[in-house]
Amino acid sequence: MHTVSGGEVAGILVAVFWAILVSFLAVALARLAQTLRTTTKLVADVTDQAVPLLADASAAVRSAQTQIDRVDAIASDVQEVTSNASALSTTVASTFGGPLVKVAAFGYGVRRALGGRKEDMSAPAARARRTVIVGRTLPAARRTKRKKG
């Protein structure tokens, strides 16, 4: 029989450990390859689904931009109409405002003049008790005292 030396036993042990290590590395590489294949398939599926979604999103953004442009045009038209209405209001006020105030003042003066003549004839003392403040006639103060009850 042949005796085995310590160096040979150590060599056999190293060879066995190397075989086990290579087996573990082979299993790990096989699992890594499987994971890479699954990942590649997943990325391909996501790409296939993402491209149409991106196209739809792009179309939605373009549609929104068109609507924003329309709203902007409407807002500028409303602003123009508002400025035109303001200018028209100013023109109408300056054209008709002064004459209308004059006609109203004239009518008030005529009314006061006609009303004043009737007062002169009926009760001159009543006119003396009235006070005129800025175109308004205030009645004379009451001289009777109220009874507290």
mmCIF file of N, CA and C in Angstrom:
data_model
loop_
_atom_site.group_PDB
_atom_site.id
_atom_site.type_symbol
_atom_site.label_atom_id
_atom_site.label_comp_id
_atom_site.label_asym_id
_atom_site.label_seq_id
_atom_site.Cartn_x
_atom_site.Cartn_y
_atom_site.Cartn_z
ATOM 1 N N MET A 1 0.806 -1.169 0.000
ATOM 2 C CA MET A 1 0.000 0.000 0.000
ATOM 3 C C MET A 1 0.848 1.231 0.000
ATOM 4 N N HIS A 2 0.166 2.152 -0.425
ATOM 5 C CA HIS A 2 0.903 3.396 -0.606
ATOM 6 C C HIS A 2 0.470 4.377 0.487
ATOM 7 N N THR A 3 1.401 4.957 1.112
ATOM 8 C CA THR A 3 1.080 5.915 2.152
ATOM 9 C C THR A 3 0.928 7.295 1.535
ATOM 10 N N VAL A 4 0.022 8.001 2.059
ATOM 11 C CA VAL A 4 -0.268 9.342 1.544
ATOM 12 C C VAL A 4 0.439 10.326 2.464
ATOM 13 N N SER A 5 1.132 11.235 1.832
ATOM 14 C CA SER A 5 1.857 12.221 2.623
ATOM 15 C C SER A 5 0.956 13.420 2.927
ATOM 16 N N GLY A 6 1.433 14.275 3.808
ATOM 17 C CA GLY A 6 0.663 15.460 4.201
ATOM 18 C C GLY A 6 0.479 16.427 3.050
ATOM 19 N N GLY A 7 1.463 16.512 2.171
ATOM 20 C CA GLY A 7 1.358 17.412 1.017
ATOM 21 C C GLY A 7 0.310 16.934 0.040
ATOM 22 N N GLU A 8 0.221 15.625 -0.141
ATOM 23 C CA GLU A 8 -0.779 15.085 -1.052
ATOM 24 C C GLU A 8 -2.186 15.301 -0.488
ATOM 25 N N VAL A 9 -2.346 15.117 0.825
ATOM 26 C CA VAL A 9 -3.657 15.340 1.459
ATOM 27 C C VAL A 9 -4.039 16.811 1.309
ATOM 28 N N ALA A 10 -3.060 17.679 1.534
ATOM 29 C CA ALA A 10 -3.340 19.104 1.395
ATOM 30 C C ALA A 10 -3.721 19.427 -0.046
ATOM 31 N N GLY A 11 -3.065 18.832 -1.033
ATOM 32 C CA GLY A 11 -3.376 19.064 -2.443
ATOM 33 C C GLY A 11 -4.761 18.577 -2.789
ATOM 34 N N ILE A 12 -5.138 17.388 -2.245
ATOM 35 C CA ILE A 12 -6.479 16.861 -2.497
ATOM 36 C C ILE A 12 -7.530 17.794 -1.870
ATOM 37 N N LEU A 13 -7.264 18.254 -0.647
ATOM 38 C CA LEU A 13 -8.205 19.170 0.005
ATOM 39 C C LEU A 13 -8.344 20.471 -0.789
ATOM 40 N N VAL A 14 -7.243 21.001 -1.253
ATOM 41 C CA VAL A 14 -7.292 22.235 -2.052
ATOM 42 C C VAL A 14 -8.069 21.984 -3.335
ATOM 43 N N ALA A 15 -7.857 20.835 -3.984
ATOM 44 C CA ALA A 15 -8.574 20.521 -5.218
ATOM 45 C C ALA A 15 -10.083 20.411 -4.960
ATOM 46 N N VAL A 16 -10.467 19.780 -3.829
ATOM 47 C CA VAL A 16 -11.884 19.639 -3.494
ATOM 48 C C VAL A 16 -12.494 21.018 -3.225
ATOM 49 N N PHE A 17 -11.763 21.850 -2.441
ATOM 50 C CA PHE A 17 -12.282 23.195 -2.174
ATOM 51 C C PHE A 17 -12.401 24.011 -3.452
ATOM 52 N N TRP A 18 -11.442 23.847 -4.347
ATOM 53 C CA TRP A 18 -11.525 24.562 -5.638
ATOM 54 C C TRP A 18 -12.718 24.067 -6.440
ATOM 55 N N ALA A 19 -12.991 22.801 -6.413
ATOM 56 C CA ALA A 19 -14.125 22.238 -7.139
ATOM 57 C C ALA A 19 -15.440 22.779 -6.547
ATOM 58 N N ILE A 20 -15.507 22.810 -5.210
ATOM 59 C CA ILE A 20 -16.709 23.344 -4.560
ATOM 60 C C ILE A 20 -16.866 24.832 -4.885
ATOM 61 N N LEU A 21 -15.749 25.561 -4.829
ATOM 62 C CA LEU A 21 -15.786 26.995 -5.129
ATOM 63 C C LEU A 21 -16.212 27.241 -6.574
ATOM 64 N N VAL A 22 -15.689 26.485 -7.490
ATOM 65 C CA VAL A 22 -16.064 26.625 -8.902
ATOM 66 C C VAL A 22 -17.533 26.261 -9.082
ATOM 67 N N SER A 23 -18.024 25.249 -8.374
ATOM 68 C CA SER A 23 -19.441 24.872 -8.475
ATOM 69 C C SER A 23 -20.331 26.009 -7.971
ATOM 70 N N PHE A 24 -19.962 26.587 -6.801
ATOM 71 C CA PHE A 24 -20.744 27.727 -6.288
ATOM 72 C C PHE A 24 -20.720 28.897 -7.255
ATOM 73 N N LEU A 25 -19.548 29.169 -7.819
ATOM 74 C CA LEU A 25 -19.436 30.277 -8.784
ATOM 75 C C LEU A 25 -20.251 29.981 -10.041
ATOM 76 N N ALA A 26 -20.281 28.733 -10.480
ATOM 77 C CA ALA A 26 -21.067 28.373 -11.659
ATOM 78 C C ALA A 26 -22.562 28.560 -11.377
ATOM 79 N N VAL A 27 -23.008 28.143 -10.204
ATOM 80 C CA VAL A 27 -24.421 28.316 -9.833
ATOM 81 C C VAL A 27 -24.756 29.811 -9.748
ATOM 82 N N ALA A 28 -23.859 30.594 -9.120
ATOM 83 C CA ALA A 28 -24.098 32.032 -8.995
ATOM 84 C C ALA A 28 -24.141 32.696 -10.367
ATOM 85 N N LEU A 29 -23.231 32.314 -11.266
ATOM 86 C CA LEU A 29 -23.234 32.865 -12.627
ATOM 87 C C LEU A 29 -24.487 32.451 -13.395
ATOM 88 N N ALA A 30 -24.963 31.256 -13.197
ATOM 89 C CA ALA A 30 -26.179 30.798 -13.877
ATOM 90 C C ALA A 30 -27.384 31.615 -13.392
ATOM 91 N N ARG A 31 -27.447 31.836 -12.066
ATOM 92 C CA ARG A 31 -28.552 32.639 -11.538
ATOM 93 C C ARG A 31 -28.446 34.093 -12.000
ATOM 94 N N LEU A 32 -27.227 34.603 -12.055
ATOM 95 C CA LEU A 32 -27.026 35.972 -12.541
ATOM 96 C C LEU A 32 -27.431 36.092 -14.004
ATOM 97 N N ALA A 33 -27.104 35.093 -14.811
ATOM 98 C CA ALA A 33 -27.503 35.105 -16.223
ATOM 99 C C ALA A 33 -29.024 35.060 -16.347
ATOM 100 N N GLN A 34 -29.671 34.241 -15.512
ATOM 101 C CA GLN A 34 -31.136 34.171 -15.533
ATOM 102 C C GLN A 34 -31.731 35.522 -15.127
ATOM 103 N N THR A 35 -31.177 36.167 -14.101
ATOM 104 C CA THR A 35 -31.654 37.476 -13.665
ATOM 105 C C THR A 35 -31.466 38.513 -14.771
ATOM 106 N N LEU A 36 -30.334 38.464 -15.470
ATOM 107 C CA LEU A 36 -30.092 39.404 -16.571
ATOM 108 C C LEU A 36 -31.072 39.175 -17.719
ATOM 109 N N ARG A 37 -31.381 37.905 -18.022
ATOM 110 C CA ARG A 37 -32.366 37.632 -19.078
ATOM 111 C C ARG A 37 -33.749 38.173 -18.683
ATOM 112 N N THR A 38 -34.143 37.961 -17.434
ATOM 113 C CA THR A 38 -35.442 38.456 -16.952
ATOM 114 C C THR A 38 -35.471 39.988 -16.987
ATOM 115 N N THR A 39 -34.373 40.592 -16.560
ATOM 116 C CA THR A 39 -34.292 42.053 -16.562
ATOM 117 C C THR A 39 -34.359 42.593 -17.986
ATOM 118 N N THR A 40 -33.668 41.947 -18.901
ATOM 119 C CA THR A 40 -33.697 42.376 -20.305
ATOM 120 C C THR A 40 -35.108 42.272 -20.870
ATOM 121 N N LYS A 41 -35.816 41.185 -20.560
ATOM 122 C CA LYS A 41 -37.189 41.025 -21.024
ATOM 123 C C LYS A 41 -38.102 42.099 -20.417
ATOM 124 N N LEU A 42 -37.909 42.379 -19.119
ATOM 125 C CA LEU A 42 -38.705 43.397 -18.446
ATOM 126 C C LEU A 42 -38.466 44.776 -19.061
ATOM 127 N N VAL A 43 -37.217 45.108 -19.335
ATOM 128 C CA VAL A 43 -36.901 46.404 -19.955
ATOM 129 C C VAL A 43 -37.512 46.487 -21.349
ATOM 130 N N ALA A 44 -37.478 45.394 -22.096
ATOM 131 C CA ALA A 44 -38.081 45.390 -23.434
ATOM 132 C C ALA A 44 -39.598 45.598 -23.337
ATOM 133 N N ASP A 45 -40.242 44.931 -22.380
ATOM 134 C CA ASP A 45 -41.692 45.104 -22.203
ATOM 135 C C ASP A 45 -42.037 46.537 -21.795
ATOM 136 N N VAL A 46 -41.256 47.084 -20.867
ATOM 137 C CA VAL A 46 -41.505 48.465 -20.438
ATOM 138 C C VAL A 46 -41.304 49.424 -21.603
ATOM 139 N N THR A 47 -40.290 49.192 -22.401
ATOM 140 C CA THR A 47 -40.045 50.050 -23.574
ATOM 141 C C THR A 47 -41.206 49.950 -24.552
ATOM 142 N N ASP A 48 -41.702 48.725 -24.779
ATOM 143 C CA ASP A 48 -42.824 48.544 -25.701
ATOM 144 C C ASP A 48 -44.080 49.273 -25.201
ATOM 145 N N GLN A 49 -44.272 49.328 -23.889
ATOM 146 C CA GLN A 49 -45.446 49.997 -23.343
ATOM 147 C C GLN A 49 -45.218 51.497 -23.166
ATOM 148 N N ALA A 50 -43.968 51.889 -22.922
ATOM 149 C CA ALA A 50 -43.680 53.302 -22.646
ATOM 150 C C ALA A 50 -43.734 54.157 -23.901
ATOM 151 N N VAL A 51 -43.346 53.625 -25.027
ATOM 152 C CA VAL A 51 -43.328 54.419 -26.263
ATOM 153 C C VAL A 51 -44.735 54.911 -26.627
ATOM 154 N N PRO A 52 -45.771 54.055 -26.627
ATOM 155 C CA PRO A 52 -47.114 54.580 -26.900
ATOM 156 C C PRO A 52 -47.598 55.558 -25.825
ATOM 157 N N LEU A 53 -47.244 55.289 -24.565
ATOM 158 C CA LEU A 53 -47.641 56.214 -23.501
ATOM 159 C C LEU A 53 -46.991 57.578 -23.694
ATOM 160 N N LEU A 54 -45.732 57.587 -24.073
ATOM 161 C CA LEU A 54 -45.054 58.865 -24.319
ATOM 162 C C LEU A 54 -45.672 59.588 -25.518
ATOM 163 N N ALA A 55 -46.074 58.832 -26.525
ATOM 164 C CA ALA A 55 -46.733 59.451 -27.680
ATOM 165 C C ALA A 55 -48.068 60.062 -27.257
ATOM 166 N N ASP A 56 -48.837 59.333 -26.426
ATOM 167 C CA ASP A 56 -50.115 59.870 -25.929
ATOM 168 C C ASP A 56 -49.897 61.104 -25.061
ATOM 169 N N ALA A 57 -48.879 61.051 -24.217
ATOM 170 C CA ALA A 57 -48.585 62.207 -23.364
ATOM 171 C C ALA A 57 -48.176 63.413 -24.206
ATOM 172 N N SER A 58 -47.408 63.175 -25.227
ATOM 173 C CA SER A 58 -47.005 64.271 -26.116
ATOM 174 C C SER A 58 -48.211 64.876 -26.825
ATOM 175 N N ALA A 59 -49.128 64.032 -27.273
ATOM 176 C CA ALA A 59 -50.348 64.530 -27.919
ATOM 177 C C ALA A 59 -51.198 65.323 -26.924
ATOM 178 N N ALA A 60 -51.273 64.861 -25.683
ATOM 179 C CA ALA A 60 -52.046 65.573 -24.664
ATOM 180 C C ALA A 60 -51.426 66.938 -24.368
ATOM 181 N N VAL A 61 -50.103 66.991 -24.321
ATOM 182 C CA VAL A 61 -49.430 68.277 -24.077
ATOM 183 C C VAL A 61 -49.673 69.231 -25.244
ATOM 184 N N ARG A 62 -49.621 68.715 -26.465
ATOM 185 C CA ARG A 62 -49.897 69.577 -27.621
ATOM 186 C C ARG A 62 -51.332 70.096 -27.593
ATOM 187 N N SER A 63 -52.278 69.224 -27.240
ATOM 188 C CA SER A 63 -53.681 69.642 -27.146
ATOM 189 C C SER A 63 -53.864 70.692 -26.051
ATOM 190 N N ALA A 64 -53.220 70.484 -24.923
ATOM 191 C CA ALA A 64 -53.305 71.467 -23.837
ATOM 192 C C ALA A 64 -52.714 72.804 -24.271
ATOM 193 N N GLN A 65 -51.614 72.769 -25.006
ATOM 194 C CA GLN A 65 -51.008 74.012 -25.487
ATOM 195 C C GLN A 65 -51.949 74.735 -26.448
ATOM 196 N N THR A 66 -52.638 73.979 -27.294
ATOM 197 C CA THR A 66 -53.606 74.584 -28.211
ATOM 198 C C THR A 66 -54.735 75.253 -27.419
ATOM 199 N N GLN A 67 -55.236 74.559 -26.394
ATOM 200 C CA GLN A 67 -56.305 75.128 -25.575
ATOM 201 C C GLN A 67 -55.831 76.371 -24.823
ATOM 202 N N ILE A 68 -54.603 76.340 -24.330
ATOM 203 C CA ILE A 68 -54.048 77.509 -23.633
ATOM 204 C C ILE A 68 -53.932 78.683 -24.596
ATOM 205 N N ASP A 69 -53.519 78.407 -25.826
ATOM 206 C CA ASP A 69 -53.443 79.487 -26.823
ATOM 207 C C ASP A 69 -54.827 80.076 -27.096
ATOM 208 N N ARG A 70 -55.845 79.214 -27.169
ATOM 209 C CA ARG A 70 -57.212 79.703 -27.390
ATOM 210 C C ARG A 70 -57.683 80.559 -26.215
ATOM 211 N N VAL A 71 -57.425 80.089 -25.003
ATOM 212 C CA VAL A 71 -57.829 80.849 -23.817
ATOM 213 C C VAL A 71 -57.095 82.188 -23.780
ATOM 214 N N ASP A 72 -55.836 82.187 -24.170
ATOM 215 C CA ASP A 72 -55.069 83.435 -24.203
ATOM 216 C C ASP A 72 -55.681 84.409 -25.215
ATOM 217 N N ALA A 73 -56.087 83.889 -26.371
ATOM 218 C CA ALA A 73 -56.724 84.749 -27.374
ATOM 219 C C ALA A 73 -58.052 85.299 -26.849
ATOM 220 N N ILE A 74 -58.823 84.451 -26.178
ATOM 221 C CA ILE A 74 -60.105 84.907 -25.614
ATOM 222 C C ILE A 74 -59.861 85.973 -24.551
ATOM 223 N N ALA A 75 -58.863 85.754 -23.702
ATOM 224 C CA ALA A 75 -58.571 86.729 -22.645
ATOM 225 C C ALA A 75 -58.141 88.067 -23.236
ATOM 226 N N SER A 76 -57.344 88.040 -24.300
ATOM 227 C CA SER A 76 -56.937 89.307 -24.916
ATOM 228 C C SER A 76 -58.141 89.993 -25.574
ATOM 229 N N ASP A 77 -59.058 89.209 -26.164
ATOM 230 C CA ASP A 77 -60.270 89.803 -26.739
ATOM 231 C C ASP A 77 -61.147 90.429 -25.651
ATOM 232 N N VAL A 78 -61.276 89.738 -24.515
ATOM 233 C CA VAL A 78 -62.064 90.281 -23.409
ATOM 234 C C VAL A 78 -61.432 91.566 -22.889
ATOM 235 N N GLN A 79 -60.118 91.584 -22.815
ATOM 236 C CA GLN A 79 -59.429 92.795 -22.357
ATOM 237 C C GLN A 79 -59.681 93.949 -23.327
ATOM 238 N N GLU A 80 -59.655 93.660 -24.628
ATOM 239 C CA GLU A 80 -59.910 94.693 -25.627
ATOM 240 C C GLU A 80 -61.352 95.200 -25.525
ATOM 241 N N VAL A 81 -62.301 94.271 -25.342
ATOM 242 C CA VAL A 81 -63.705 94.676 -25.209
ATOM 243 C C VAL A 81 -63.893 95.524 -23.951
ATOM 244 N N THR A 82 -63.219 95.149 -22.877
ATOM 245 C CA THR A 82 -63.315 95.917 -21.630
ATOM 246 C C THR A 82 -62.779 97.327 -21.814
ATOM 247 N N SER A 83 -61.637 97.444 -22.489
ATOM 248 C CA SER A 83 -61.082 98.786 -22.703
ATOM 249 C C SER A 83 -61.983 99.598 -23.628
ATOM 250 N N ASN A 84 -62.589 98.940 -24.630
ATOM 251 C CA ASN A 84 -63.514 99.651 -25.513
ATOM 252 C C ASN A 84 -64.762 100.111 -24.751
ATOM 253 N N ALA A 85 -65.281 99.247 -23.867
ATOM 254 C CA ALA A 85 -66.455 99.620 -23.078
ATOM 255 C C ALA A 85 -66.124 100.774 -22.138
ATOM 256 N N SER A 86 -64.924 100.751 -21.579
ATOM 257 C CA SER A 86 -64.517 101.844 -20.690
ATOM 258 C C SER A 86 -64.413 103.150 -21.468
ATOM 259 N N ALA A 87 -63.821 103.076 -22.663
ATOM 260 C CA ALA A 87 -63.708 104.283 -23.489
ATOM 261 C C ALA A 87 -65.094 104.787 -23.888
ATOM 262 N N LEU A 88 -66.004 103.867 -24.240
ATOM 263 C CA LEU A 88 -67.365 104.262 -24.610
ATOM 264 C C LEU A 88 -68.080 104.896 -23.425
ATOM 265 N N SER A 89 -67.920 104.314 -22.243
ATOM 266 C CA SER A 89 -68.543 104.871 -21.045
ATOM 267 C C SER A 89 -68.023 106.274 -20.760
ATOM 268 N N THR A 90 -66.722 106.464 -20.909
ATOM 269 C CA THR A 90 -66.145 107.789 -20.695
ATOM 270 C C THR A 90 -66.676 108.786 -21.716
ATOM 271 N N THR A 91 -66.777 108.348 -22.963
ATOM 272 C CA THR A 91 -67.288 109.230 -24.019
ATOM 273 C C THR A 91 -68.746 109.607 -23.759
ATOM 274 N N VAL A 92 -69.565 108.628 -23.406
ATOM 275 C CA VAL A 92 -70.980 108.902 -23.130
ATOM 276 C C VAL A 92 -71.120 109.825 -21.930
ATOM 277 N N ALA A 93 -70.321 109.579 -20.887
ATOM 278 C CA ALA A 93 -70.406 110.418 -19.693
ATOM 279 C C ALA A 93 -70.000 111.850 -20.001
ATOM 280 N N SER A 94 -68.954 112.014 -20.799
ATOM 281 C CA SER A 94 -68.508 113.378 -21.114
ATOM 282 C C SER A 94 -69.462 114.066 -22.101
ATOM 283 N N THR A 95 -70.094 113.294 -22.991
ATOM 284 C CA THR A 95 -70.989 113.884 -23.984
ATOM 285 C C THR A 95 -72.338 114.248 -23.380
ATOM 286 N N PHE A 96 -72.931 113.300 -22.645
ATOM 287 C CA PHE A 96 -74.280 113.518 -22.134
ATOM 288 C C PHE A 96 -74.312 113.942 -20.673
ATOM 289 N N GLY A 97 -73.258 113.690 -19.932
ATOM 290 C CA GLY A 97 -73.254 113.982 -18.503
ATOM 291 C C GLY A 97 -73.427 115.456 -18.203
ATOM 292 N N GLY A 98 -72.629 116.301 -18.829
ATOM 293 C CA GLY A 98 -72.714 117.740 -18.582
ATOM 294 C C GLY A 98 -74.076 118.310 -18.933
ATOM 295 N N PRO A 99 -74.590 118.077 -20.145
ATOM 296 C CA PRO A 99 -75.923 118.597 -20.487
ATOM 297 C C PRO A 99 -77.038 118.046 -19.603
ATOM 298 N N LEU A 100 -76.968 116.786 -19.209
ATOM 299 C CA LEU A 100 -78.008 116.230 -18.342
ATOM 300 C C LEU A 100 -77.990 116.894 -16.973
ATOM 301 N N VAL A 101 -76.802 117.166 -16.464
ATOM 302 C CA VAL A 101 -76.714 117.858 -15.181
ATOM 303 C C VAL A 101 -77.296 119.264 -15.310
ATOM 304 N N LYS A 102 -77.014 119.914 -16.423
ATOM 305 C CA LYS A 102 -77.537 121.267 -16.628
ATOM 306 C C LYS A 102 -79.058 121.252 -16.747
ATOM 307 N N VAL A 103 -79.606 120.266 -17.472
ATOM 308 C CA VAL A 103 -81.061 120.161 -17.607
ATOM 309 C C VAL A 103 -81.690 119.874 -16.245
ATOM 310 N N ALA A 104 -81.081 119.006 -15.467
ATOM 311 C CA ALA A 104 -81.610 118.697 -14.142
ATOM 312 C C ALA A 104 -81.559 119.931 -13.246
ATOM 313 N N ALA A 105 -80.457 120.657 -13.306
ATOM 314 C CA ALA A 105 -80.335 121.865 -12.494
ATOM 315 C C ALA A 105 -81.368 122.904 -12.929
ATOM 316 N N PHE A 106 -81.580 123.020 -14.245
ATOM 317 C CA PHE A 106 -82.568 123.957 -14.749
ATOM 318 C C PHE A 106 -83.964 123.563 -14.273
ATOM 319 N N GLY A 107 -84.288 122.272 -14.376
ATOM 320 C CA GLY A 107 -85.595 121.786 -13.916
ATOM 321 C C GLY A 107 -85.779 122.028 -12.433
ATOM 322 N N TYR A 108 -84.734 121.803 -11.654
ATOM 323 C CA TYR A 108 -84.816 122.057 -10.224
ATOM 324 C C TYR A 108 -85.040 123.541 -9.949
ATOM 325 N N GLY A 109 -84.322 124.382 -10.697
ATOM 326 C CA GLY A 109 -84.498 125.830 -10.527
ATOM 327 C C GLY A 109 -85.905 126.273 -10.872
ATOM 328 N N VAL A 110 -86.450 125.736 -11.960
ATOM 329 C CA VAL A 110 -87.819 126.081 -12.357
ATOM 330 C C VAL A 110 -88.795 125.618 -11.292
ATOM 331 N N ARG A 111 -88.613 124.409 -10.784
ATOM 332 C CA ARG A 111 -89.485 123.895 -9.733
ATOM 333 C C ARG A 111 -89.417 124.758 -8.479
ATOM 334 N N ARG A 112 -88.211 125.142 -8.120
ATOM 335 C CA ARG A 112 -88.050 125.994 -6.938
ATOM 336 C C ARG A 112 -88.695 127.361 -7.160
ATOM 337 N N ALA A 113 -88.523 127.860 -8.388
ATOM 338 C CA ALA A 113 -89.093 129.180 -8.666
ATOM 339 C C ALA A 113 -90.619 129.135 -8.615
ATOM 340 N N LEU A 114 -91.200 128.119 -9.218
ATOM 341 C CA LEU A 114 -92.654 127.997 -9.187
ATOM 342 C C LEU A 114 -93.143 127.659 -7.786
ATOM 343 N N GLY A 115 -92.411 126.816 -7.089
ATOM 344 C CA GLY A 115 -92.780 126.457 -5.722
ATOM 345 C C GLY A 115 -92.597 127.635 -4.786
ATOM 346 N N GLY A 116 -91.620 128.458 -5.022
ATOM 347 C CA GLY A 116 -91.356 129.614 -4.175
ATOM 348 C C GLY A 116 -92.450 130.661 -4.289
ATOM 349 N N ARG A 117 -93.012 130.832 -5.449
ATOM 350 C CA ARG A 117 -94.089 131.807 -5.637
ATOM 351 C C ARG A 117 -95.345 131.363 -4.912
ATOM 352 N N LYS A 118 -95.632 130.095 -4.921
ATOM 353 C CA LYS A 118 -96.799 129.599 -4.206
ATOM 354 C C LYS A 118 -96.604 129.792 -2.706
ATOM 355 N N GLU A 119 -95.367 129.572 -2.230
ATOM 356 C CA GLU A 119 -95.106 129.770 -0.811
ATOM 357 C C GLU A 119 -95.213 131.234 -0.441
ATOM 358 N N ASP A 120 -94.743 132.109 -1.347
ATOM 359 C CA ASP A 120 -94.819 133.541 -1.066
ATOM 360 C C ASP A 120 -96.269 133.974 -0.877
ATOM 361 N N MET A 121 -97.163 133.424 -1.667
ATOM 362 C CA MET A 121 -98.550 133.829 -1.600
ATOM 363 C C MET A 121 -99.253 133.206 -0.400
ATOM 364 N N SER A 122 -98.915 131.967 -0.073
ATOM 365 C CA SER A 122 -99.671 131.279 0.965
ATOM 366 C C SER A 122 -99.129 131.537 2.366
ATOM 367 N N ALA A 123 -97.833 131.344 2.582
ATOM 368 C CA ALA A 123 -97.314 131.491 3.937
ATOM 369 C C ALA A 123 -95.884 132.014 3.896
ATOM 370 N N PRO A 124 -95.687 133.315 3.980
ATOM 371 C CA PRO A 124 -94.329 133.852 3.952
ATOM 372 C C PRO A 124 -93.549 133.483 5.204
ATOM 373 N N ALA A 125 -94.216 133.265 6.316
ATOM 374 C CA ALA A 125 -93.511 132.912 7.551
ATOM 375 C C ALA A 125 -92.954 131.497 7.479
ATOM 376 N N ALA A 126 -93.634 130.603 6.767
ATOM 377 C CA ALA A 126 -93.164 129.222 6.650
ATOM 378 C C ALA A 126 -91.854 129.165 5.895
ATOM 379 N N ARG A 127 -91.698 130.041 4.895
ATOM 380 C CA ARG A 127 -90.451 130.054 4.129
ATOM 381 C C ARG A 127 -89.295 130.545 4.976
ATOM 382 N N ALA A 128 -89.556 131.412 5.914
ATOM 383 C CA ALA A 128 -88.500 131.944 6.760
ATOM 384 C C ALA A 128 -87.981 130.882 7.707
ATOM 385 N N ARG A 129 -88.805 129.908 8.074
ATOM 386 C CA ARG A 129 -88.380 128.875 9.003
ATOM 387 C C ARG A 129 -87.597 127.755 8.316
ATOM 388 N N ARG A 130 -87.606 127.726 7.001
ATOM 389 C CA ARG A 130 -86.893 126.664 6.284
ATOM 390 C C ARG A 130 -85.464 127.089 6.024
ATOM 391 N N THR A 131 -84.574 126.104 6.006
ATOM 392 C CA THR A 131 -83.159 126.354 5.759
ATOM 393 C C THR A 131 -82.760 125.590 4.506
ATOM 394 N N VAL A 132 -82.054 126.262 3.577
ATOM 395 C CA VAL A 132 -81.608 125.620 2.342
ATOM 396 C C VAL A 132 -80.127 125.316 2.479
ATOM 397 N N ILE A 133 -79.780 124.041 2.304
ATOM 398 C CA ILE A 133 -78.373 123.628 2.366
ATOM 399 C C ILE A 133 -78.079 122.845 1.100
ATOM 400 N N VAL A 134 -77.199 123.331 0.270
ATOM 401 C CA VAL A 134 -76.724 122.685 -0.945
ATOM 402 C C VAL A 134 -77.886 122.099 -1.736
ATOM 403 N N GLY A 135 -78.840 122.912 -2.058
ATOM 404 C CA GLY A 135 -79.932 122.502 -2.919
ATOM 405 C C GLY A 135 -80.991 121.679 -2.235
ATOM 406 N N ARG A 136 -80.975 121.540 -0.906
ATOM 407 C CA ARG A 136 -82.002 120.756 -0.218
ATOM 408 C C ARG A 136 -82.726 121.662 0.781
ATOM 409 N N THR A 137 -83.987 121.427 0.907
ATOM 410 C CA THR A 137 -84.790 122.207 1.842
ATOM 411 C C THR A 137 -85.047 121.359 3.070
ATOM 412 N N LEU A 138 -84.680 121.877 4.226
ATOM 413 C CA LEU A 138 -84.900 121.162 5.470
ATOM 414 C C LEU A 138 -86.076 121.806 6.191
ATOM 415 N N PRO A 139 -86.952 121.024 6.780
ATOM 416 C CA PRO A 139 -88.087 121.619 7.502
ATOM 417 C C PRO A 139 -87.591 122.331 8.760
ATOM 418 N N ALA A 140 -88.403 123.286 9.210
ATOM 419 C CA ALA A 140 -88.060 124.032 10.424
ATOM 420 C C ALA A 140 -88.088 123.100 11.614
ATOM 421 N N ALA A 141 -87.349 123.433 12.647
ATOM 422 C CA ALA A 141 -87.283 122.603 13.847
ATOM 423 C C ALA A 141 -88.630 122.590 14.540
ATOM 424 N N ARG A 142 -88.986 121.510 15.160
ATOM 425 C CA ARG A 142 -90.244 121.419 15.891
ATOM 426 C C ARG A 142 -90.074 122.106 17.236
ATOM 427 N N ARG A 143 -91.061 122.858 17.586
ATOM 428 C CA ARG A 143 -90.961 123.593 18.837
ATOM 429 C C ARG A 143 -91.746 122.930 19.960
ATOM 430 N N THR A 144 -92.518 121.945 19.611
ATOM 431 C CA THR A 144 -93.299 121.273 20.646
ATOM 432 C C THR A 144 -92.432 120.230 21.298
ATOM 433 N N LYS A 145 -92.567 120.079 22.610
ATOM 434 C CA LYS A 145 -91.809 119.087 23.341
ATOM 435 C C LYS A 145 -92.629 117.810 23.439
ATOM 436 N N ARG A 146 -91.950 116.724 23.353
ATOM 437 C CA ARG A 146 -92.624 115.459 23.491
ATOM 438 C C ARG A 146 -92.786 115.129 24.973
ATOM 439 N N LYS A 147 -93.883 114.507 25.269
ATOM 440 C CA LYS A 147 -94.120 114.116 26.650
ATOM 441 C C LYS A 147 -93.441 112.787 26.915
ATOM 442 N N LYS A 148 -92.729 112.729 28.023
ATOM 443 C CA LYS A 148 -92.079 111.469 28.385
ATOM 444 C C LYS A 148 -93.068 110.618 29.133
ATOM 445 N N GLY A 149 -93.159 109.398 28.768
ATOM 446 C CA GLY A 149 -94.196 108.607 29.406
ATOM 447 C C GLY A 149 -93.727 107.351 29.866
#
